Short mmCIF file of C-alpha atoms in Angstrom, two decimals:
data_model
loop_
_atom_site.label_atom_id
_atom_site.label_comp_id
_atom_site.label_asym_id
_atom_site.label_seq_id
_atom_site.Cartn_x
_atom_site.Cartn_y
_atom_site.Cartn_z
CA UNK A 1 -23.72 -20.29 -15.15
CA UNK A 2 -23.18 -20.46 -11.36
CA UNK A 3 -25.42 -22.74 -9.36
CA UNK A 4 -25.80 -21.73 -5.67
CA UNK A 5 -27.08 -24.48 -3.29
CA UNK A 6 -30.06 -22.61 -1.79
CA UNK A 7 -31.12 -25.43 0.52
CA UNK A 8 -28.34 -24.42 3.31
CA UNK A 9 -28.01 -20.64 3.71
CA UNK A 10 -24.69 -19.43 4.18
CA UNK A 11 -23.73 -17.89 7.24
CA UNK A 12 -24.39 -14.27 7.51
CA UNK A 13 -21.13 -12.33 8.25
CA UNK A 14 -19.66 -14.52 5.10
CA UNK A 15 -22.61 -13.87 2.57
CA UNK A 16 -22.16 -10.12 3.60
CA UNK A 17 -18.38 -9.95 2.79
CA UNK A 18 -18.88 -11.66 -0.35
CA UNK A 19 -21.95 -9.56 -1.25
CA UNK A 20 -19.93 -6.45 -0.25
CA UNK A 21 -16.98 -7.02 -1.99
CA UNK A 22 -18.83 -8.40 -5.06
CA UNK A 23 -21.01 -4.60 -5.03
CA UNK A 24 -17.99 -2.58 -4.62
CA UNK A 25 -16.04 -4.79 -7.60
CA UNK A 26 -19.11 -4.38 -10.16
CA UNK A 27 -19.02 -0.65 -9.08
CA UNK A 28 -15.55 -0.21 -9.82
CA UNK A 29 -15.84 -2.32 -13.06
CA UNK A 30 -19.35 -0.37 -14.34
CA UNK A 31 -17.43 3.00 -13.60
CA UNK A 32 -14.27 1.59 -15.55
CA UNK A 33 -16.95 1.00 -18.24
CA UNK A 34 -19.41 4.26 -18.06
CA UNK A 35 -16.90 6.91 -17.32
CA UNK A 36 -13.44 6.19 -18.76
CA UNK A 37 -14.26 3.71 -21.65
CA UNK A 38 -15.29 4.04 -24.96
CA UNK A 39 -18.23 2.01 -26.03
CA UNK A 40 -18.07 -1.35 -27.34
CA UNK A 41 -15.96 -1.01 -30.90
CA UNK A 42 -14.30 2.17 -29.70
CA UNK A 43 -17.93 4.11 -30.13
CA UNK A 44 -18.61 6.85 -27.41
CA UNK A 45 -21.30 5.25 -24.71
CA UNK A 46 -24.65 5.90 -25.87
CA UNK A 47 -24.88 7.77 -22.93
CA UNK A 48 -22.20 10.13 -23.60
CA UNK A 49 -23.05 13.99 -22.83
CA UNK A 50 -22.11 16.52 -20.69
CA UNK A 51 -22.25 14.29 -17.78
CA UNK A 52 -19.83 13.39 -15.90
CA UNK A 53 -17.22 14.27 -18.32
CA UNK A 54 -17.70 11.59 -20.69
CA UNK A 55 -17.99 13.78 -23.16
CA UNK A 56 -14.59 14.54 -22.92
CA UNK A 57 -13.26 10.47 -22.65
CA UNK A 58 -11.64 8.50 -25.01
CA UNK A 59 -9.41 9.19 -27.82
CA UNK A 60 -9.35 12.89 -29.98
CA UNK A 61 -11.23 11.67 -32.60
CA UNK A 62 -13.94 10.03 -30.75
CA UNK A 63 -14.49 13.90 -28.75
CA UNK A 64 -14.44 15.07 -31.93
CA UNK A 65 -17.29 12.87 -33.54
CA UNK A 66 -19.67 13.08 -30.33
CA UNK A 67 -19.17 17.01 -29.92
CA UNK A 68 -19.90 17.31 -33.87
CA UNK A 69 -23.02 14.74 -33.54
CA UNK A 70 -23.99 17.17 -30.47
CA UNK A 71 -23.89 20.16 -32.69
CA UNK A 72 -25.79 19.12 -35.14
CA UNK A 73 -29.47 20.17 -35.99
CA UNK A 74 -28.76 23.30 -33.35
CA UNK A 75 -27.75 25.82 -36.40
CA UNK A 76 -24.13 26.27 -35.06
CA UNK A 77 -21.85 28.18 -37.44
CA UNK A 78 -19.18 26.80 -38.83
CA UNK A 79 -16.76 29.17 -36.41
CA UNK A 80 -18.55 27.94 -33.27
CA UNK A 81 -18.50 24.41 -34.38
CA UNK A 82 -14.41 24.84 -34.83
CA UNK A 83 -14.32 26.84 -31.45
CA UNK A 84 -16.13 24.25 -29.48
CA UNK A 85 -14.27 21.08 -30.88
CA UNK A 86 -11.30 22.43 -30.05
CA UNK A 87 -12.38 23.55 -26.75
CA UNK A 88 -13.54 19.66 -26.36
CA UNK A 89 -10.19 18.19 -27.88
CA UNK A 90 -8.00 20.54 -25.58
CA UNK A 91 -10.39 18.96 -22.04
CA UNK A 92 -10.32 15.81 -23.30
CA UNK A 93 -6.24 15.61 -23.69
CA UNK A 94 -5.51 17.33 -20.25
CA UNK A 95 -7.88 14.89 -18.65
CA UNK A 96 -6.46 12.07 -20.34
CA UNK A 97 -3.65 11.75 -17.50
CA UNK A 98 -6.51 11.80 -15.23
CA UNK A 99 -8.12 9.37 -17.09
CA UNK A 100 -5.44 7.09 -17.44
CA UNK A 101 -4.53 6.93 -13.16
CA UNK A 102 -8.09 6.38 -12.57
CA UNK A 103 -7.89 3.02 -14.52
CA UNK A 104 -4.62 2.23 -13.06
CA UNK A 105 -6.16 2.72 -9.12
CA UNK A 106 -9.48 0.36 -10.99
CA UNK A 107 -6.89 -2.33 -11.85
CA UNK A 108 -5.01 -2.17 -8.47
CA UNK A 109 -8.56 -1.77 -6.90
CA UNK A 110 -9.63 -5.36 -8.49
CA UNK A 111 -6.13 -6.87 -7.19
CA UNK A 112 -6.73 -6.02 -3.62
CA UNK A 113 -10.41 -7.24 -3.70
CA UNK A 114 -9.09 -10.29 -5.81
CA UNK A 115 -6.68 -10.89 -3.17
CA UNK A 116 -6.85 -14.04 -1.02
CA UNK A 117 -6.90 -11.65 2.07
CA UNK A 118 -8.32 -8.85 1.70
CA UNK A 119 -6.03 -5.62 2.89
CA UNK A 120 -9.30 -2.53 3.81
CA UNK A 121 -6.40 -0.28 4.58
CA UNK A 122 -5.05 -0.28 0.92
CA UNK A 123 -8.66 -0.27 -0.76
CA UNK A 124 -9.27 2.82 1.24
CA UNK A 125 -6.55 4.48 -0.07
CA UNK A 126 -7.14 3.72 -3.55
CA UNK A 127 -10.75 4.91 -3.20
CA UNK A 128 -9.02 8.32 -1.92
CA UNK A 129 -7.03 8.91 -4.48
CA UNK A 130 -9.99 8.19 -7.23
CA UNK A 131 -11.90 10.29 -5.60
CA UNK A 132 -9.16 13.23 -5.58
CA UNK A 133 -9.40 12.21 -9.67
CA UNK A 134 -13.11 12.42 -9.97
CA UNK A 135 -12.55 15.99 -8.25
CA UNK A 136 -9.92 17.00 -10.51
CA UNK A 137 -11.94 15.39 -13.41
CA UNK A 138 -15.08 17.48 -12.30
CA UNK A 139 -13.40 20.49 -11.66
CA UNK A 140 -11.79 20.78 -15.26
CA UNK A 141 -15.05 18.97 -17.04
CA UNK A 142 -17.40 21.82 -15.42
CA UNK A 143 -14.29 24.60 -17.18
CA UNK A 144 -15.15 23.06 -19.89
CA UNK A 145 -19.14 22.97 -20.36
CA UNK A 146 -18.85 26.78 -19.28
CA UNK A 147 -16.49 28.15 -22.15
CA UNK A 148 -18.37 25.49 -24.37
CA UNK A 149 -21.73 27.17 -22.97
CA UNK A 150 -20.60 30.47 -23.70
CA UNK A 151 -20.14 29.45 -27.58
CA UNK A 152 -23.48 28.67 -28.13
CA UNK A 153 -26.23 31.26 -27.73
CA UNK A 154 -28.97 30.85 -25.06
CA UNK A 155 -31.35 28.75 -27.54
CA UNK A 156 -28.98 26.59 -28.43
CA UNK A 157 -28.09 25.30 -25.44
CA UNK A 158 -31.81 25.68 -24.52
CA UNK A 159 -32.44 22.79 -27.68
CA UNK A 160 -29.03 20.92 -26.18
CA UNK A 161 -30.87 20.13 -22.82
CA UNK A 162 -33.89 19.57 -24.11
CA UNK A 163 -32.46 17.05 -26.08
CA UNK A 164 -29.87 15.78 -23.23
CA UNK A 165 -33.77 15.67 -21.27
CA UNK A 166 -35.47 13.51 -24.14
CA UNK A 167 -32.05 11.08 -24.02
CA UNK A 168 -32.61 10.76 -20.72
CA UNK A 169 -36.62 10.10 -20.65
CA UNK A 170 -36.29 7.44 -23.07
CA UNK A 171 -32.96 5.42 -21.50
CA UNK A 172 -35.21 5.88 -18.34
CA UNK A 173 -38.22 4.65 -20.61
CA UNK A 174 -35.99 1.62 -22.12
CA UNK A 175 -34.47 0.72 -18.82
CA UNK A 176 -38.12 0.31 -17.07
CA UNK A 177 -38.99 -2.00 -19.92
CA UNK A 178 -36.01 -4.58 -19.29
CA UNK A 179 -36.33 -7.24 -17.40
CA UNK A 180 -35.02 -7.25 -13.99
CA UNK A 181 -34.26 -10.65 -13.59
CA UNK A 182 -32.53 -11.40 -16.74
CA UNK A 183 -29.73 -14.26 -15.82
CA UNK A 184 -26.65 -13.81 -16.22
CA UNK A 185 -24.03 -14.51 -18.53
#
């Protein structure tokens, strides 16, 4: 655990830059964790849906278990369930280049913040080019959740986002019950 000495406050423009650069690391790391990861023992994220692609992160056979534990209880037939994993499987391995760069620029991201000086010009860059990613990422994830969309008949993917709504009440519900000022590890 880090102590801070709280009896002499740091000067301003310093405590800024650190608290900047510390917010822009953690944001990098949590979207190394939420969006390109697999969970902790190479499980999906709980929070894995339609979202943001995640559906469509991690290896083939991780897609494949998360679409097939998305399809079930909606009364898909065995054809669409077939039709939509491989829809998923083919989105998840042309993203996986995508996938792969964005972790690279996170890494490189981490070195120039790590840095002893930090260079702005080359952490601007990087945050480009992710976001160039994210757009090509988006674009192809949104292909995706269309043809997938057009698979399933209008209740079913009336029950899938009432279900993706439930998910999200009850992470919302969870999240207001933690503790906000938990310390730190």
């Amino acid at each position: 655990m880090v102590h801070v000495n709280t009896k002499q406050p740091a000067r301003p423009a310093v405590r800024k830059a650190v608290t900047a650069t510390w917010l822009f690391a953690s944001a990098l790391a949590l979207s190394a964790v939420a969006v390109a990861q697999p969970g902790m023992g190479g499980r999906p994220p709980a929070h894995a849906g339609f979202d943001n692609g995640t559906l469509f992160a991690g290896p083939s056979h991780h897609v494949v278990r998360l679409v097939n534990h998305l399809l079930d209880g909606l009364n898909v037939t065995p054809a669409q369930r077939s039709q939509i994993v491989q829809l998923a499987e083919t989105a998840a391995n042309e993203m996986k280049p995508q996938r792969d760069a964005e972790r690279s620029l996170r890494e490189k991201a981490m070195q120039v913040l790590t840095a002893p000086t930090i260079d702005a010009a080359t952490a601007e860059q990087l945050r480009q080019q992710e976001l160039v990613l994210h757009e090509q990422i988006s674009r192809r994830t949104l292909a995706a959740m269309i043809d997938i969309g057009r698979v399933l008949t209008p209740q079913q993917r009336a029950t899938l986002a009432e279900r993706a709504r439930l998910h999200v009440d009850a992470m919302r519900e969870r999240a207001a019950r933690q503790p906000h000022d938990m310390p730190r590890p």
